[in-house]
PDB file of C-alpha atoms in Angstrom:
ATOM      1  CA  UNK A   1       8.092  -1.854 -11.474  1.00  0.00           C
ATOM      2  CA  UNK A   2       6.028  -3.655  -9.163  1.00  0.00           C
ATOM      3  CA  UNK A   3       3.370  -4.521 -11.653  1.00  0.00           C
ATOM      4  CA  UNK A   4       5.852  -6.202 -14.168  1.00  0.00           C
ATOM      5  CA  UNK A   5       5.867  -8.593 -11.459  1.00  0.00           C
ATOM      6  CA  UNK A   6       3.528 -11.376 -12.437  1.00  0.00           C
ATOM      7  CA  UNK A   7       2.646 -12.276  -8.721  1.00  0.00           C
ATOM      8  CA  UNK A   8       1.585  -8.655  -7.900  1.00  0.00           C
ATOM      9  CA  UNK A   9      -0.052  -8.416 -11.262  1.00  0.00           C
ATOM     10  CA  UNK A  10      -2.268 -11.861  -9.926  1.00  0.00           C
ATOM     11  CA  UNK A  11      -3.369 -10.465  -6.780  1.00  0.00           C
ATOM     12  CA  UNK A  12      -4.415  -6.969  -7.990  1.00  0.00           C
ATOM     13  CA  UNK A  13      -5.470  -7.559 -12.007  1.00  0.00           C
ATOM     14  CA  UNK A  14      -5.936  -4.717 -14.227  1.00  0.00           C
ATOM     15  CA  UNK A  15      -5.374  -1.155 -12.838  1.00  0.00           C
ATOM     16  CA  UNK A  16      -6.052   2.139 -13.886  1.00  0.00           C
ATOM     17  CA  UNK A  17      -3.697   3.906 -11.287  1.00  0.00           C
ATOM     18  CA  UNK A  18      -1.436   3.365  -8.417  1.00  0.00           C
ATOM     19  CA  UNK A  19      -1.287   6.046  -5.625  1.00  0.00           C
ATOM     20  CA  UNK A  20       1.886   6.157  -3.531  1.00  0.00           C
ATOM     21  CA  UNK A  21       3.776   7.508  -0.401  1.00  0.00           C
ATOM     22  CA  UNK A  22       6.385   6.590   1.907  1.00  0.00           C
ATOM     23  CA  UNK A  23       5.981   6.173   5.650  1.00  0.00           C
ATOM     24  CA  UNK A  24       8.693   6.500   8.263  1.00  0.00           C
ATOM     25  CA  UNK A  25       8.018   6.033  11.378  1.00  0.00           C
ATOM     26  CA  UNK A  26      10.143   6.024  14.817  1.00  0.00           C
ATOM     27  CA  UNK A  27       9.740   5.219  18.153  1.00  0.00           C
ATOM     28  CA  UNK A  28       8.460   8.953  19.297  1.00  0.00           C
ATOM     29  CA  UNK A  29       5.447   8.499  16.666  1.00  0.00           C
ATOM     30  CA  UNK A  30       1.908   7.369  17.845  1.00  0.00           C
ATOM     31  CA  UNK A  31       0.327   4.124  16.303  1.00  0.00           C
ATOM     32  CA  UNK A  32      -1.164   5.028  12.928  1.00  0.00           C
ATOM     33  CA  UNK A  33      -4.802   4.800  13.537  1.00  0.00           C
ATOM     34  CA  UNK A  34      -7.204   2.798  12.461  1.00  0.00           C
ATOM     35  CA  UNK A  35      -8.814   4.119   8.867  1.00  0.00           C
ATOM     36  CA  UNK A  36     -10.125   3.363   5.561  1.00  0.00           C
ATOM     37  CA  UNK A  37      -7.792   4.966   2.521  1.00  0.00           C
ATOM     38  CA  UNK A  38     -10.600   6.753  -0.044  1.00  0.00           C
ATOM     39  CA  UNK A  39     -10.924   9.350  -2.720  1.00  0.00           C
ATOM     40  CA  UNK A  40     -13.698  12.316  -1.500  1.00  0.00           C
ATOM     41  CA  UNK A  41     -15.506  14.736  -3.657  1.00  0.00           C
ATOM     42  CA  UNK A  42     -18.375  16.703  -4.168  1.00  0.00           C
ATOM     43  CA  UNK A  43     -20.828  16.671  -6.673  1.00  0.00           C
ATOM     44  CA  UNK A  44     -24.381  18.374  -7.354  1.00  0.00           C
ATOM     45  CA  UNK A  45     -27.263  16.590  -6.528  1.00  0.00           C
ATOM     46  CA  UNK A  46     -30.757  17.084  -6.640  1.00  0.00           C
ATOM     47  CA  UNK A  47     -30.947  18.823  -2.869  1.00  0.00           C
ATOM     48  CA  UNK A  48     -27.856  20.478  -2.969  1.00  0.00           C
ATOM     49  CA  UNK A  49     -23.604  19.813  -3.103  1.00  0.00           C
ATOM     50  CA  UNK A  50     -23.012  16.373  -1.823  1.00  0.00           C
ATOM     51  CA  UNK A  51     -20.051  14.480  -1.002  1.00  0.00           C
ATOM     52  CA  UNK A  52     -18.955  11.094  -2.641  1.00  0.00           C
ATOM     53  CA  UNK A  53     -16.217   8.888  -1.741  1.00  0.00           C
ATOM     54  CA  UNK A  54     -14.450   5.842  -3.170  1.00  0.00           C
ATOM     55  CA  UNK A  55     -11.833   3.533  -2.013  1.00  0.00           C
ATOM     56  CA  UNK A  56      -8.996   2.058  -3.707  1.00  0.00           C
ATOM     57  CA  UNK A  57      -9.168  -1.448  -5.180  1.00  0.00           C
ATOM     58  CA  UNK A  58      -6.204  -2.526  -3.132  1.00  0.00           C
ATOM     59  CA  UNK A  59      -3.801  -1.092  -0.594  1.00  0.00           C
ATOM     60  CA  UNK A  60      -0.571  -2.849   0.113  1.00  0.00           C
ATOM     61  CA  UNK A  61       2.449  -2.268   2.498  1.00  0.00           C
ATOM     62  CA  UNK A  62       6.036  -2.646   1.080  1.00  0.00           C
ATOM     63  CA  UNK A  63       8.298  -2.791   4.233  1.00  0.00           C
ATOM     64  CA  UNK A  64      11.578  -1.750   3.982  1.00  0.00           C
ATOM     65  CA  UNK A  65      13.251  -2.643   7.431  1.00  0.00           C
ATOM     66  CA  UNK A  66      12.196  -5.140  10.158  1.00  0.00           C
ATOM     67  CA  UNK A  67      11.395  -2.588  13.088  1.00  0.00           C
ATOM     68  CA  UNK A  68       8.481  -1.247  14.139  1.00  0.00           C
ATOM     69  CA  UNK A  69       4.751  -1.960  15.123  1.00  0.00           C
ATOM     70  CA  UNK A  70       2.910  -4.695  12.666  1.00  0.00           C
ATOM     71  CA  UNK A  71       0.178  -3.381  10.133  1.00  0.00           C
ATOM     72  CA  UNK A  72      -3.241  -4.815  11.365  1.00  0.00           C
ATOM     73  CA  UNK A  73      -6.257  -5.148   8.610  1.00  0.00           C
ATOM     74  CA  UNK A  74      -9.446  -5.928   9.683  1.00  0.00           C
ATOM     75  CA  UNK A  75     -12.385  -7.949   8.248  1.00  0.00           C
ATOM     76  CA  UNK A  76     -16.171  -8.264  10.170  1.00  0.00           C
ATOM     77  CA  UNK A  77     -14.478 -10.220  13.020  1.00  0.00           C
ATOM     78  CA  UNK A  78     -11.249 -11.132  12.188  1.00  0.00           C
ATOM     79  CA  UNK A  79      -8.039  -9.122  11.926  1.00  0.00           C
ATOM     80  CA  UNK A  80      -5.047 -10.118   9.823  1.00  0.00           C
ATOM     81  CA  UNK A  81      -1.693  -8.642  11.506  1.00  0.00           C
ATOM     82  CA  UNK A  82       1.197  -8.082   9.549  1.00  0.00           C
ATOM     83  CA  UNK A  83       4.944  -8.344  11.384  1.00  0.00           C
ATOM     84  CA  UNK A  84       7.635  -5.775   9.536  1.00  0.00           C
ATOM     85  CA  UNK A  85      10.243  -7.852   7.397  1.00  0.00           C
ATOM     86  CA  UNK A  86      12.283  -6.336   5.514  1.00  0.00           C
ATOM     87  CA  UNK A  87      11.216  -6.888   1.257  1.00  0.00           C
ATOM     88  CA  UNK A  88       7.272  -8.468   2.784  1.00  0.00           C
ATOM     89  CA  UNK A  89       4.882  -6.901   0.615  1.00  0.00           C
ATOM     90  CA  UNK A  90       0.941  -7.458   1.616  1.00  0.00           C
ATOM     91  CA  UNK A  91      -1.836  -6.124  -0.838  1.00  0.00           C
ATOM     92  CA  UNK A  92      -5.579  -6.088   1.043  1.00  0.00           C
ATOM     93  CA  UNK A  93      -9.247  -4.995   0.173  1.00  0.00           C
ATOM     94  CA  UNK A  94      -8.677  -1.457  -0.247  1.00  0.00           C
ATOM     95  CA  UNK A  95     -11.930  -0.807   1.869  1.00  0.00           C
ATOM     96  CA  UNK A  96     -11.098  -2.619   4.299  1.00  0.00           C
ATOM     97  CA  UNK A  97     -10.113  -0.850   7.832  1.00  0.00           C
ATOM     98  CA  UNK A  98      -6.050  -0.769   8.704  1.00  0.00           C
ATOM     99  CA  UNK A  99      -3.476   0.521  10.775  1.00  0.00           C
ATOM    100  CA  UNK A 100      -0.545  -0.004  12.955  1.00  0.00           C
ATOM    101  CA  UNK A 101      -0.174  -1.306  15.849  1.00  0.00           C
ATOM    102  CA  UNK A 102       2.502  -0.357  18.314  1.00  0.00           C
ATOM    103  CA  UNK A 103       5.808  -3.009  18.411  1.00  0.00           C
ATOM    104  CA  UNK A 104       5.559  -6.446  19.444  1.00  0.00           C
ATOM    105  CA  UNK A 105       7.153  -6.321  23.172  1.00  0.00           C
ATOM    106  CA  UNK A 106       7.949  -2.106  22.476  1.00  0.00           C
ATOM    107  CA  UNK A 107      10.826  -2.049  25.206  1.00  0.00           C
ATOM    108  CA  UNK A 108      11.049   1.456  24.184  1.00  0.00           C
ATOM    109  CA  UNK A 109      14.506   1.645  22.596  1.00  0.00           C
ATOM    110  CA  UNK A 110      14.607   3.265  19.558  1.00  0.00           C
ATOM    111  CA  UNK A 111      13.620   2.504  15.830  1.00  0.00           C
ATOM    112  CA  UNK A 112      12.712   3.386  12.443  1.00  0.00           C
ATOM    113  CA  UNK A 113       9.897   2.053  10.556  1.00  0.00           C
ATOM    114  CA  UNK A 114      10.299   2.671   6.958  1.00  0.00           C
ATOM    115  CA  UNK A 115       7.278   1.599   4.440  1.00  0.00           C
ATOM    116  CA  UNK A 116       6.204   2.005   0.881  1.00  0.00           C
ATOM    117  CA  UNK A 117       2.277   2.283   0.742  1.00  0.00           C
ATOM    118  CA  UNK A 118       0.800   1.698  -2.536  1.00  0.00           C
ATOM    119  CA  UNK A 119      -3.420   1.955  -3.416  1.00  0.00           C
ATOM    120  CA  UNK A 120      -4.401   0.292  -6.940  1.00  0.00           C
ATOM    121  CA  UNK A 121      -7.465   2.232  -8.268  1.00  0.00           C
ATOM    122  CA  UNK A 122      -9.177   0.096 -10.817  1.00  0.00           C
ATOM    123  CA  UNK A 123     -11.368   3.280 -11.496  1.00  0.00           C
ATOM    124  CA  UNK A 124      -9.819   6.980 -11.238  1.00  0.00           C
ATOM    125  CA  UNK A 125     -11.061   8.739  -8.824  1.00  0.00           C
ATOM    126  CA  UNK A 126     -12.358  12.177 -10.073  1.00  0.00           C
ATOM    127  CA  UNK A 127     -11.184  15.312  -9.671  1.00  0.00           C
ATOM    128  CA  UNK A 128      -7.417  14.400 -10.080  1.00  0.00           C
ATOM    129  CA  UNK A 129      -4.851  15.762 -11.755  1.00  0.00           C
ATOM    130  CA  UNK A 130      -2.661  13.942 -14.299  1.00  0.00           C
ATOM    131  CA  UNK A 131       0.830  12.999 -13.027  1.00  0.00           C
ATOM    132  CA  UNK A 132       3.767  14.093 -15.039  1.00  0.00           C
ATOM    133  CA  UNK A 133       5.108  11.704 -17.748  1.00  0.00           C
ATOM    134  CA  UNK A 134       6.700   8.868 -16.275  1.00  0.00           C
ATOM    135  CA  UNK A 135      10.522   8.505 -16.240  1.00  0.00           C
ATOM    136  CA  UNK A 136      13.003   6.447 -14.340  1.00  0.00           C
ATOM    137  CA  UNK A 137      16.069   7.663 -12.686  1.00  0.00           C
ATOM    138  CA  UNK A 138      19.204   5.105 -12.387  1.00  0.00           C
ATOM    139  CA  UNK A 139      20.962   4.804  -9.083  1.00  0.00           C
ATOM    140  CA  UNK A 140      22.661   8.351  -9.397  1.00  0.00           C
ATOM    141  CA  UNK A 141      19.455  10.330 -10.253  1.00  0.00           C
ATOM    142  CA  UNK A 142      19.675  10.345 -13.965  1.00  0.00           C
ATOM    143  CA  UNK A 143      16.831   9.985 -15.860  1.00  0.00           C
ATOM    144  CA  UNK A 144      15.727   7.518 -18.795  1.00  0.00           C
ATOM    145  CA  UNK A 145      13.145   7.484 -20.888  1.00  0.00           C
ATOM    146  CA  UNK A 146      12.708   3.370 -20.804  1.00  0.00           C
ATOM    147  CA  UNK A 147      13.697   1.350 -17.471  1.00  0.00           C
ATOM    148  CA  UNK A 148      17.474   0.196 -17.699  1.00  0.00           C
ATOM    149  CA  UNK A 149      18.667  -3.403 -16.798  1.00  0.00           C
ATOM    150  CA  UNK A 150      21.255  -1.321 -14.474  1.00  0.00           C
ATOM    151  CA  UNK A 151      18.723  -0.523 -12.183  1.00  0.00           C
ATOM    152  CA  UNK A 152      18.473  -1.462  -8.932  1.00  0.00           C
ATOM    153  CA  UNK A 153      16.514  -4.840  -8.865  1.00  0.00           C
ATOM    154  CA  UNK A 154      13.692  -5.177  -6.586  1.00  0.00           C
ATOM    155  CA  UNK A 155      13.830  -7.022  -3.103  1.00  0.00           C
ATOM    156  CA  UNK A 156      12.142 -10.810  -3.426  1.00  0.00           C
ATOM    157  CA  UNK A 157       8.646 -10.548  -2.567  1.00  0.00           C
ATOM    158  CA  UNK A 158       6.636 -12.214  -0.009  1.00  0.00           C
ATOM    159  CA  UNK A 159       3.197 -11.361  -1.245  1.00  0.00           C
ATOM    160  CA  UNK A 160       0.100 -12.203   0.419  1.00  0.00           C
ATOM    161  CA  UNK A 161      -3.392 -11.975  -1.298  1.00  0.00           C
ATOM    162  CA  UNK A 162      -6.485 -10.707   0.614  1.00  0.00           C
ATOM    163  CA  UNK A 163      -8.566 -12.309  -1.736  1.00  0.00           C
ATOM    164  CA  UNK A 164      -8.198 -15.365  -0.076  1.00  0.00           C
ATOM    165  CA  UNK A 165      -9.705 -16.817   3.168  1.00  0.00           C
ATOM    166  CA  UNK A 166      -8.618 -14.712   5.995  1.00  0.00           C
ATOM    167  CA  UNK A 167      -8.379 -17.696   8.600  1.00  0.00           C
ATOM    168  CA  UNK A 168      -6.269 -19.832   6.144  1.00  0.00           C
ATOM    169  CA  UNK A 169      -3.690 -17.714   6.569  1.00  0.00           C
ATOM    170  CA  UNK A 170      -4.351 -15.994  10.228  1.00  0.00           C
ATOM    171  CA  UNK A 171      -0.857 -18.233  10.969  1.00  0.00           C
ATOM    172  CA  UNK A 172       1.382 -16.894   8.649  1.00  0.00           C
ATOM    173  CA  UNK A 173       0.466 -13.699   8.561  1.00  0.00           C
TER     174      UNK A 173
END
């Protein structure tokens, strides 16, 4: 649903996937470290099996809750840093290096970091598989073949475009 959303559907154009997972975190976890989300393969070449990568068009973080350490992407020399609110939703260069950090002033008591990670592939990676046919559930699991208006509606979105000049928004973000 998040690509009937004409603000989402700005920042990340025409896509021939999205890749997703969810991400909970507490306060016993490490920082996620610092990497680049990508597709690897191998193909034949010329000298031998060789391997091939490709990164996603986009990533983007969907936080759920307000806890937790902020998401930091990084660009040459500047970093963009990313504080959890709850229904924020930031889509970035999907080769650009990310991670997260660990809480602003961690005191140590305990949390929960809950986040929807999404990768837009303008280009399918090969050597997937194709994903079952697409169905929605409603709120108690049951499944329709077309979205109802009784679904759940989605949190408003704060989203924030990469594309952009990082320093313009270094502030906000």
């Amino acid at each position: 649903r998040l690509l009937r959303r004409e603000d989402v559907r700005a920042a990340v154009g025409e896509v021939a996937g999205v890749e997703w997972w969810w991400q909970d975190v507490d306060q016993d976890d490490p920082p996620k470290v610092y990497h680049v989300d990508q597709n690897t393969w191998m193909e034949d070449g010329e000298d031998g099996p060789t391997s091939s990568r490709r990164c996603p068009s986009f990533g983007s973080v969907l936080f759920l809750c307000d806890a937790g350490g902020p998401t930091a992407v990084f660009a040459e020399d500047v970093a963009a840093v990313i504080v959890p609110r709850v229904g924020r939703y930031f889509i970035f260069d999907g080769e650009r290096p990310h991670g997260v950090l660990a809480p602003v002033g961690g005191d140590g008591a305990p949390f929960e970091r809950l986040t929807l990670l999404l990768n837009y592939w303008r280009e399918r990676p090969p050597g997937l598989s194709d994903a079952p046919e697409v169905a929605c559930a409603d709120d108690m699991g049951h499944i329709a073949e077309e979205p109802q208006e009784s679904l759940s509606p989605l949190l408003p979105l704060q989203v924030h475009d990469s594309g952009s000049e990082w320093a313009a928004h270094s502030a906000e973000w």
